[in-house]
Each structure stands twice: as structure tokens, then as C-alpha cells.
PDB file of C-alpha atoms in Angstrom:
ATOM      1  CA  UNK A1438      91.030  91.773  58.690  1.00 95.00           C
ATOM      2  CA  UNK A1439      93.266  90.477  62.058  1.00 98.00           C
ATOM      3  CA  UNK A1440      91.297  91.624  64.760  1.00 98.00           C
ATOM      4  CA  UNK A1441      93.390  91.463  68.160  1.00 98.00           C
ATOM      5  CA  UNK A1442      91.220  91.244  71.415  1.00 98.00           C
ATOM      6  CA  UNK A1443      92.222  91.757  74.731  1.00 98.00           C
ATOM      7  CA  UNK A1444      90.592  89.522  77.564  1.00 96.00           C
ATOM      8  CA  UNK A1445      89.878  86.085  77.604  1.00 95.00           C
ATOM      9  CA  UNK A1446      86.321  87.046  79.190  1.00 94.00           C
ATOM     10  CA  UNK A1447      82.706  86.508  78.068  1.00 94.00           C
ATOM     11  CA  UNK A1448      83.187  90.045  76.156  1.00 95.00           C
ATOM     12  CA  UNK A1449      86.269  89.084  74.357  1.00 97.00           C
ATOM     13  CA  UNK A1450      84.683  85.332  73.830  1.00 97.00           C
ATOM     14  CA  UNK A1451      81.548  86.555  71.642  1.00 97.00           C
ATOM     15  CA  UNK A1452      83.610  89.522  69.880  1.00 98.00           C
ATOM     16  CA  UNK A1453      85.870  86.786  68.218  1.00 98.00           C
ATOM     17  CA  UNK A1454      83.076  84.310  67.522  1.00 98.00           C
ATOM     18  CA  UNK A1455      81.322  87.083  65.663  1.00 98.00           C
ATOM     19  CA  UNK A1456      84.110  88.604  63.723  1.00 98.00           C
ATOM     20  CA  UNK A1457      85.370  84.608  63.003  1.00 98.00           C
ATOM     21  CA  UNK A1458      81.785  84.043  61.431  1.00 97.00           C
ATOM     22  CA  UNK A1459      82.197  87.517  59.787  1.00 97.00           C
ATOM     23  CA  UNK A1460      85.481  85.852  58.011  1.00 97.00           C
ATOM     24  CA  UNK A1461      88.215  87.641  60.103  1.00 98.00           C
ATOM     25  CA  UNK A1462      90.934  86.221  61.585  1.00 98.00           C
ATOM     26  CA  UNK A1463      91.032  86.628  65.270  1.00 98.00           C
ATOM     27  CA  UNK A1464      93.687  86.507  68.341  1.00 98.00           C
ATOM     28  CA  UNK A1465      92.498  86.887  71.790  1.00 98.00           C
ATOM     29  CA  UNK A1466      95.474  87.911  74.379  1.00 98.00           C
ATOM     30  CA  UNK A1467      96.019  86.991  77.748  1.00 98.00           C
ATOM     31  CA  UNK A1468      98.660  87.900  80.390  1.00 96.00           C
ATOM     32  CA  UNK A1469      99.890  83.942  80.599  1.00 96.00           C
ATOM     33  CA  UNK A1470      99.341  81.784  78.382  1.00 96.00           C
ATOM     34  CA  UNK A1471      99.762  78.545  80.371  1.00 96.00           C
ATOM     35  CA  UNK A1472      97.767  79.787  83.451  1.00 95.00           C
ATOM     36  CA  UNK A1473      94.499  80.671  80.989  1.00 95.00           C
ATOM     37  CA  UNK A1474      94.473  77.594  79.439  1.00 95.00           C
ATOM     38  CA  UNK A1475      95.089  75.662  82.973  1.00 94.00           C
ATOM     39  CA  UNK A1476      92.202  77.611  84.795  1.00 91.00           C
ATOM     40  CA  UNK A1477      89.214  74.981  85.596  1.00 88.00           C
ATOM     41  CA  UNK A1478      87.408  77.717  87.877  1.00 86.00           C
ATOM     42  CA  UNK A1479      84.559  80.493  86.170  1.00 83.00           C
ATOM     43  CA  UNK A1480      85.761  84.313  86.302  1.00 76.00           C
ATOM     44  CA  UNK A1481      84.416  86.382  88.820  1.00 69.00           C
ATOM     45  CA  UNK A1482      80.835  86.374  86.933  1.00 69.00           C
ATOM     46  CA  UNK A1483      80.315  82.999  86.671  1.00 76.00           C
ATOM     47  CA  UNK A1484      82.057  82.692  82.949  1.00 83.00           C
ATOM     48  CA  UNK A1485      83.416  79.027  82.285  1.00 90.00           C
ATOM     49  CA  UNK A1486      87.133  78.528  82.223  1.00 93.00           C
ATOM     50  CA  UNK A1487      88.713  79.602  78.806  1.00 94.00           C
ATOM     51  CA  UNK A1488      89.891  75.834  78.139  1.00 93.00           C
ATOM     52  CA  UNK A1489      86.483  74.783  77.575  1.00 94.00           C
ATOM     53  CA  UNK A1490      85.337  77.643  75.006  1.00 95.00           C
ATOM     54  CA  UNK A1491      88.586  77.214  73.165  1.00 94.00           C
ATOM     55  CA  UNK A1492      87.591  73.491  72.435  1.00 94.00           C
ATOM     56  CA  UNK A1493      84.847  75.084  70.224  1.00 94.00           C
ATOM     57  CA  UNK A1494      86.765  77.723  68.600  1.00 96.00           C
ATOM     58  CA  UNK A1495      89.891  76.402  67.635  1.00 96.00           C
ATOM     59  CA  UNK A1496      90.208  78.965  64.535  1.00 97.00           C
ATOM     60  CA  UNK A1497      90.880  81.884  67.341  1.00 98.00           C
ATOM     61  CA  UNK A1498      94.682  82.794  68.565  1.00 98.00           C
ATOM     62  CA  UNK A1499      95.641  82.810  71.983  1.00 98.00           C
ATOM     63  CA  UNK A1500      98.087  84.679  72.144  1.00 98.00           C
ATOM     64  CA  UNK A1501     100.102  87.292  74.899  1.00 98.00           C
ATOM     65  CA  UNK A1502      99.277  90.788  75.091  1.00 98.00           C
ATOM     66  CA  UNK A1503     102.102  92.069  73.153  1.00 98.00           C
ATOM     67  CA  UNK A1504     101.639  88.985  70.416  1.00 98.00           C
ATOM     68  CA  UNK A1505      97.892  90.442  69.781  1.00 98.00           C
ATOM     69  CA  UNK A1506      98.652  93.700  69.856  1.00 98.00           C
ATOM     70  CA  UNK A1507     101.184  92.863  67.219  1.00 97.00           C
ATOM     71  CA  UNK A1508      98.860  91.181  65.451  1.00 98.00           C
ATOM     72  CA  UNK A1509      95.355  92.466  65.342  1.00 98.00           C
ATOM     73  CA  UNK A1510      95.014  96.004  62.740  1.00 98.00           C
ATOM     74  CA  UNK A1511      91.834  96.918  65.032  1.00 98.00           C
ATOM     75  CA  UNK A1512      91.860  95.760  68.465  1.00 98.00           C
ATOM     76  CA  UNK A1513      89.582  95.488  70.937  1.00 98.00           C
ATOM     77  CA  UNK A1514      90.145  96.036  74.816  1.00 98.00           C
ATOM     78  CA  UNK A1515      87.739  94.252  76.773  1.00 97.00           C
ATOM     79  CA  UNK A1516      89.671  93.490  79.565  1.00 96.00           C
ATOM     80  CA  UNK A1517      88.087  93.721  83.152  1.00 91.00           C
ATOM     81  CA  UNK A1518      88.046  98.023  83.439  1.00 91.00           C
ATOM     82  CA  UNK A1519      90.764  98.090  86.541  1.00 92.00           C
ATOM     83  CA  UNK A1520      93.141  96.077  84.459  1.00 95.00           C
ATOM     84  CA  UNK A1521      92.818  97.909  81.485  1.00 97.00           C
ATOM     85  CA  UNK A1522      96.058 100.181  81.439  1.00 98.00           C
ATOM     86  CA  UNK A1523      98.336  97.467  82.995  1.00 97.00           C
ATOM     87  CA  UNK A1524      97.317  95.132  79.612  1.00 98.00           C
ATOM     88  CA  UNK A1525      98.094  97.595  77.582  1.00 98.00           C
ATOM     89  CA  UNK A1526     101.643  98.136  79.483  1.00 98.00           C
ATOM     90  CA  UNK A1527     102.298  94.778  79.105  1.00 97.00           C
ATOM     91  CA  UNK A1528     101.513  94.479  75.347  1.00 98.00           C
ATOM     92  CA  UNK A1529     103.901  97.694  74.934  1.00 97.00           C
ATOM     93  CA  UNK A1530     102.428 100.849  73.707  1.00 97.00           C
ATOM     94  CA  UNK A1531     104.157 101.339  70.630  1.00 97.00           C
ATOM     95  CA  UNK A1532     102.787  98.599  68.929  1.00 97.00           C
ATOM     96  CA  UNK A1533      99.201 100.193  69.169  1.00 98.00           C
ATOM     97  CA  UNK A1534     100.453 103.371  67.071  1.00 98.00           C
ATOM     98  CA  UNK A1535      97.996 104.548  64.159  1.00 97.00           C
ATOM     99  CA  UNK A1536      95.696 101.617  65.157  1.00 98.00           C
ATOM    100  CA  UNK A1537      91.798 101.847  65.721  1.00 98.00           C
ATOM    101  CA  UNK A1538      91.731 100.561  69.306  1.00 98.00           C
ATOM    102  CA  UNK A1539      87.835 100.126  70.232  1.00 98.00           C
ATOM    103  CA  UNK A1540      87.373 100.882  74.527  1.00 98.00           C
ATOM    104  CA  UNK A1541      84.642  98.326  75.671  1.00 98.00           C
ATOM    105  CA  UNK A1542      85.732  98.693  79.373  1.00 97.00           C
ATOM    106  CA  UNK A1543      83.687 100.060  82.024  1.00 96.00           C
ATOM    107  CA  UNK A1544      84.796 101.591  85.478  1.00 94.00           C
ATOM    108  CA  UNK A1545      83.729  99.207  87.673  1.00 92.00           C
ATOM    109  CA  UNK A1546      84.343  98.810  91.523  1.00 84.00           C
ATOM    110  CA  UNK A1547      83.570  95.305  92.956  1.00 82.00           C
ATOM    111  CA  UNK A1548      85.195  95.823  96.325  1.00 84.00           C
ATOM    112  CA  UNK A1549      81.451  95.861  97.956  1.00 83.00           C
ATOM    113  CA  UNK A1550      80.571  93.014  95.928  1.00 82.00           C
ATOM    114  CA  UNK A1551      77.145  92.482  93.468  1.00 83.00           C
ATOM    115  CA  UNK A1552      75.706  94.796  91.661  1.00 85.00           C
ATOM    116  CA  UNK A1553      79.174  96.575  91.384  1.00 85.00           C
ATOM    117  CA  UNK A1554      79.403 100.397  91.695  1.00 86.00           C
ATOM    118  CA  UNK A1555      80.824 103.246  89.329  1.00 91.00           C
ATOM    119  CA  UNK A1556      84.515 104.268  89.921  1.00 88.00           C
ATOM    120  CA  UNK A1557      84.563 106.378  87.119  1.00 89.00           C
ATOM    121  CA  UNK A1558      85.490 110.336  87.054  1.00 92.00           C
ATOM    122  CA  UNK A1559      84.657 113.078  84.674  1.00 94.00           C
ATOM    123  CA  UNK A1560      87.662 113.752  83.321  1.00 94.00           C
ATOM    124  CA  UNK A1561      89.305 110.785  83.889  1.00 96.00           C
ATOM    125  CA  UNK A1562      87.043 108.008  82.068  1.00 97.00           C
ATOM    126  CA  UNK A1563      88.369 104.682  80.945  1.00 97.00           C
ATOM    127  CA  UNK A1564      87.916 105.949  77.502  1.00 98.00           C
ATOM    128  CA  UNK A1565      89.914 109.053  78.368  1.00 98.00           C
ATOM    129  CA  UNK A1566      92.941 107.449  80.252  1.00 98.00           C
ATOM    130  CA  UNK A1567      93.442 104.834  77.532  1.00 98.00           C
ATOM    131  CA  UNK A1568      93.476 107.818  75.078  1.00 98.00           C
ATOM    132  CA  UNK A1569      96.039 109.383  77.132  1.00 98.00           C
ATOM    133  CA  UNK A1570      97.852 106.528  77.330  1.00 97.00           C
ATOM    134  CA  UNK A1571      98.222 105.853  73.628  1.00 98.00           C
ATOM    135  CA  UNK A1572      98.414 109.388  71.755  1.00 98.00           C
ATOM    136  CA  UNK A1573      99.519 107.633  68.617  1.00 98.00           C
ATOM    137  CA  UNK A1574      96.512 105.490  68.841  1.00 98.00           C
ATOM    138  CA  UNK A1575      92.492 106.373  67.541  1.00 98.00           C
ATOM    139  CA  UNK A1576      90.838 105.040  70.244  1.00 98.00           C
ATOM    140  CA  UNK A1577      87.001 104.855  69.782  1.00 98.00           C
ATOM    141  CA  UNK A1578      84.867 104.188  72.679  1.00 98.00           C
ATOM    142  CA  UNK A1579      81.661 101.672  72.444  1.00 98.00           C
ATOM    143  CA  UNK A1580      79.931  98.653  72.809  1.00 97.00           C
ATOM    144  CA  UNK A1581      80.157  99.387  76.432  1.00 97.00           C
ATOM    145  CA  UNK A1582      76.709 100.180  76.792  1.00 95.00           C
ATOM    146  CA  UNK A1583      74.463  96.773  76.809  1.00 93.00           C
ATOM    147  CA  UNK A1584      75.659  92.788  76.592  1.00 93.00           C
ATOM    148  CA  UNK A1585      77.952  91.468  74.036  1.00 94.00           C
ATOM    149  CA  UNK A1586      75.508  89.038  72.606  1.00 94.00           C
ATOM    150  CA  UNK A1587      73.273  91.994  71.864  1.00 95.00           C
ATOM    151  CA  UNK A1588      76.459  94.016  70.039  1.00 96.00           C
ATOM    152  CA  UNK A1589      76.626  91.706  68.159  1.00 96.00           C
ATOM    153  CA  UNK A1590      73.344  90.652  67.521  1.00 95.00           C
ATOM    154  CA  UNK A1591      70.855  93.827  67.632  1.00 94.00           C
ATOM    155  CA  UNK A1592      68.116  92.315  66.374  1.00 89.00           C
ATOM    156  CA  UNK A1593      65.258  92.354  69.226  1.00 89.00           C
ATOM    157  CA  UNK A1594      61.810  92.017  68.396  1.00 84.00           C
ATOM    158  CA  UNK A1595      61.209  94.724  71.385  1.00 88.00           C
ATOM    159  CA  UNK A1596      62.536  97.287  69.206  1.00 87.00           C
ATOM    160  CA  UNK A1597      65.875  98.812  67.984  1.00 85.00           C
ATOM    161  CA  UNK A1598      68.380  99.799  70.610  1.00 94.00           C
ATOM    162  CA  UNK A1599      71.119 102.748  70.171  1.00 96.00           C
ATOM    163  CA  UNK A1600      74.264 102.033  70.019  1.00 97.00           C
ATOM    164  CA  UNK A1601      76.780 105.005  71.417  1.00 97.00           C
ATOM    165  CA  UNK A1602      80.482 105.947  70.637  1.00 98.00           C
ATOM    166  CA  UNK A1603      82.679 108.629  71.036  1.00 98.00           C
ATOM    167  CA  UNK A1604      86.353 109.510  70.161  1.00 98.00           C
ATOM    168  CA  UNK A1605      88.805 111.833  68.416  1.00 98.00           C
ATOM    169  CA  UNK A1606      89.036 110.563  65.362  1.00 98.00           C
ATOM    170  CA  UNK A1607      86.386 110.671  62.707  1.00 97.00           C
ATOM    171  CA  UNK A1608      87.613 108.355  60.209  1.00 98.00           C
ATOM    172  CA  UNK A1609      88.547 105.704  63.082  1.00 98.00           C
ATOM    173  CA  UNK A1610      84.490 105.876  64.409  1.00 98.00           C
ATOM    174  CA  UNK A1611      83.298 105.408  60.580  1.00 98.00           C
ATOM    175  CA  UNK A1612      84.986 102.322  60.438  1.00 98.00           C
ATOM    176  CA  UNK A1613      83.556 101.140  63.826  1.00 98.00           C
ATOM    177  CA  UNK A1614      80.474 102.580  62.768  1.00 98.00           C
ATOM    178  CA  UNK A1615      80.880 100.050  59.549  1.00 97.00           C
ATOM    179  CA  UNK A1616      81.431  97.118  61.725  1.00 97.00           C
ATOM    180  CA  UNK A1617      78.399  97.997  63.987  1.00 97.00           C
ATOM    181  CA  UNK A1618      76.059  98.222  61.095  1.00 97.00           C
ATOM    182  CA  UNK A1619      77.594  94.879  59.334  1.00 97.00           C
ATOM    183  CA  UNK A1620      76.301  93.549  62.147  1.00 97.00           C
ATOM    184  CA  UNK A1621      72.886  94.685  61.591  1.00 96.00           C
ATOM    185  CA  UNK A1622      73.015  98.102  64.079  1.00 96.00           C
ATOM    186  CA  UNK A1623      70.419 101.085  62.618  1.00 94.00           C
ATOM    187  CA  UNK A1624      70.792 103.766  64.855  1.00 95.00           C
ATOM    188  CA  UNK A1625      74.157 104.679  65.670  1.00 97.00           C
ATOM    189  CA  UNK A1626      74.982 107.776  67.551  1.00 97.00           C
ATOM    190  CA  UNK A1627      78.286 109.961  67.151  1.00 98.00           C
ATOM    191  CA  UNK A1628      77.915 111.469  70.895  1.00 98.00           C
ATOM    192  CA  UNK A1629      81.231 113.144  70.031  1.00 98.00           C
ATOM    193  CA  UNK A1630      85.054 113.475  71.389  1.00 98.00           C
ATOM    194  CA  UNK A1631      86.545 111.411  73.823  1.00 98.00           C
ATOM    195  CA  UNK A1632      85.362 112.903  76.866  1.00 97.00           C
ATOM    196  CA  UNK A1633      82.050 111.777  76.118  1.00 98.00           C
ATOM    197  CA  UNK A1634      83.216 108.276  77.329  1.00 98.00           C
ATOM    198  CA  UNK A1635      82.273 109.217  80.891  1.00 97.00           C
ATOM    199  CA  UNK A1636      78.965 109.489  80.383  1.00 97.00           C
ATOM    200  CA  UNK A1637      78.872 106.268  78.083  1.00 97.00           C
ATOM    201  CA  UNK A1638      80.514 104.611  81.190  1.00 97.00           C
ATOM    202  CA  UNK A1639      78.188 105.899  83.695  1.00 96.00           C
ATOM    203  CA  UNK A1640      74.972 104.715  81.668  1.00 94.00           C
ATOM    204  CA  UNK A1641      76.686 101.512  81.688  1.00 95.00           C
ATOM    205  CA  UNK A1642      76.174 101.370  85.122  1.00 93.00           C
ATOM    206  CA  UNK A1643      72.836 101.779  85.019  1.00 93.00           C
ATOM    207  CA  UNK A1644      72.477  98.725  82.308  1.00 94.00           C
ATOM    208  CA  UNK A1645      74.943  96.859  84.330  1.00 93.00           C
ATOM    209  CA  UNK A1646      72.738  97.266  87.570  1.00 91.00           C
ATOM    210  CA  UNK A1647      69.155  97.038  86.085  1.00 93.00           C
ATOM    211  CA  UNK A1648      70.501  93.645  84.755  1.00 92.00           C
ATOM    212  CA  UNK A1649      72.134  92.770  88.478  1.00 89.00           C
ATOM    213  CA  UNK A1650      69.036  93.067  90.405  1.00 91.00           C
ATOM    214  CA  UNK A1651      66.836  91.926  87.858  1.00 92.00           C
ATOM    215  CA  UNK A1652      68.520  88.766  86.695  1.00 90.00           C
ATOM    216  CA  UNK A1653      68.259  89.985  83.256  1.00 89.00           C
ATOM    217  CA  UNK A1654      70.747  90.526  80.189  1.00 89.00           C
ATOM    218  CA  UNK A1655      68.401  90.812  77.849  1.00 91.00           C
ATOM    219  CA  UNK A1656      67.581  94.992  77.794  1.00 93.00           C
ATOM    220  CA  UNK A1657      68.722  97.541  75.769  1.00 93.00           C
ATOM    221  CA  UNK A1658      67.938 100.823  75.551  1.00 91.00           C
ATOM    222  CA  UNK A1659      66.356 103.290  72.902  1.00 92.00           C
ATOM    223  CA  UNK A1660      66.675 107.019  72.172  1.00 91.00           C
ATOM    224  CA  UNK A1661      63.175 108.017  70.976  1.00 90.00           C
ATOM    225  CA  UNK A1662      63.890 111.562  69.102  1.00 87.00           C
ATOM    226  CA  UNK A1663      62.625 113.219  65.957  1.00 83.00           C
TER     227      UNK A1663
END
């Protein structure tokens, strides 16, 4: 499968090693070209320039925006959350029509610095607005909720974590839900339509802070239930 990824980040870096090992082909997409592969400075947490993790994976794409979108069947956006809808502008909606699109952004507002804060709105979630912003489009949100070395990896001899998703498509979150377990997930949960996103996003947050003032990336959490 072509698997298009959006964001040149840590996220989108471990997605496409994963799904490269897994056999798929894989672009990543960018805004510029050029100015990715000349940064020499980390993102804003700490992730090396792109340059140097393209060295190792020379089987992944770079391409723009609208090149990945053309490309990928299922496509990932794991862009920084603020950016989100102005990739997807750029990349040109129509070419995300009757495509999975998978949401693994987060509302997050940096202006007061580390650990960031929540920006997000009932209503009005990342998962929602990208929705709304591609009707033609099944967008599925997940993999929002814990790192992206655990996604892909769930393995932890702590116990098994849950993985969440929601969307408005049933068929498009089996086929996520397929990927997930390929990748050795057990205990996947359905929370249900689209608006559930907000409250995926918001106990984000509380990963995304735990792991902030802890120095820690390596939790996940559990939903003990009969």
C-alpha cells in the first residue's frame, strides 16, 4: 500500500519507518522541499534536522503536500496540530476524496512555553475540523493518545495499553483497526463518531504533560473493564 504522511516530525519519522519495514511504500510531505532538507537546527522538541534521518531511510519519498496527498491511498496527518488545516490547503482538498485520512494531531498551545496547554474545544476538535474540512474524506482519529514508538510498538512488559479511535466511517476504522493490530495492538476501542476526538485530544494532554514534567515517554495507559 502507498501510505502518504504529512510532517517531517518525529511522528511522521517512525510512522514511515514502521510501515517501510511492514513492506509499504511511503512518502512523507513537507511544505518546501529545499528548506527541509537544508534545515541543520532540531524542531521545536528537540527532533534532529530531517537531512540526517533521511540518510538512513532513503526508501521514503519526500515529497510536497499536494505530491503525497496524490500519492499515499491512506494518509496520515501528523503535522504540528495548529498547522494542520493550512497542510491540508496546500496539498488541495480534492485529492483527499474517498481516502482513509488517519488524525494524529493534537490541539496544542505552546505560546506559554513547556509543558504546552490544551487549545482544543468541544465541538470544534482537530478531529472534527479536519472532518469538516474534507467531507469527501473518512477521516479516522487515533494514535494521538501516547508516543509514536509505542503505536507502533505496543509491546510493554508493564502491561497492554488501549489504543482509542473515533470517526464516521465504520469500514474506514476497521482498516485502521487492521493496521493497529498488525502491529501487535490487543485492545482497541471504537469510542465512536467523530466528535469523540475531543475527548481523545484532551487525554492527550494529560499523556503529553505527565511525560513533560516527568521526563518520561515511556507510559501508556490501560482501561481495566470487564
Amino acid at each position: 500500500m502507498k501510505i502518504g504522511i504529512f510532517g517531517t516530525g518525529m511522528v511522521g519519522r517512525t510512522l514511515a519507518e514502521r510501515f517501510i519495514a511492514d513492506g509499504h511504500q511511503v512518502m512523507i510531505g513537507t511544505r518546501n522541499i529545499e528548506k527541509t532538507l537544508a534545515n541543520t537546527e532540531p524542531d521545536l522538541i528537540g527532533t534532529p534536522p530531517y537531512y540526517q534521518w533521511q540518510e538512513n531511510n532513503v526508501t521514503v519519498q519526500l515529497g510536497t503536500f499536494a505530491d503525497t496527498a496524490n500519492f499515499g491511498e491512506m494518509i496520515f496527518i501528523s503535522t504540528f496540530g495548529q498547522v494542520a488545516l493550512h497542510a491540508i490547503d496546500l496539498a488541495g482538498i480534492e485529492k483527499f476524496d474517498r481516502k482513509i485520512v488517519i488524525d494524529t494531531t493534537n490541539p496544542l498551545d505552546l505560546s506559554g512555553g513547556i509543558p504546552p496547554s490544551f487549545a482544543g474545544a468541544i465541538g470544534n476538535s482537530l478531529g472534527e475540523q479536519i472532518q469538516r474540512h474534507l467531507p469527501q474524506a473518512q477521516v479516522v482519529k487515533a494514535f494521538n493518545t501516547l508516543s509514536m514508538h509505542i503505536v507502533v510498538n505496543p509491546q510493554l512488559e508493564e502491561g497492554v495499553p488501549v489504543l482509542l479511535l473515533a470517526g464516521n466511517d465504520k469500514e474506514a476504522k476497521v482498516k485502521v483497526e487492521e493496521v493497529a493490530k498488525g502491529w501487535g495492538w490487543k485492545d482497541v476501542i471504537d469510542l465512536g463518531d467523530i466528535g469523540e476526538a475531543f475527548y481523545m485530544e484532551a487525554s492527550a494532554l494529560l499523556w503529553i504533560r505527565y511525560a513533560f514534567n516527568n521526563a518520561s515517554w515511556t507510559h501508556a495507559f490501560s482501561l481495566l473493564r470487564k
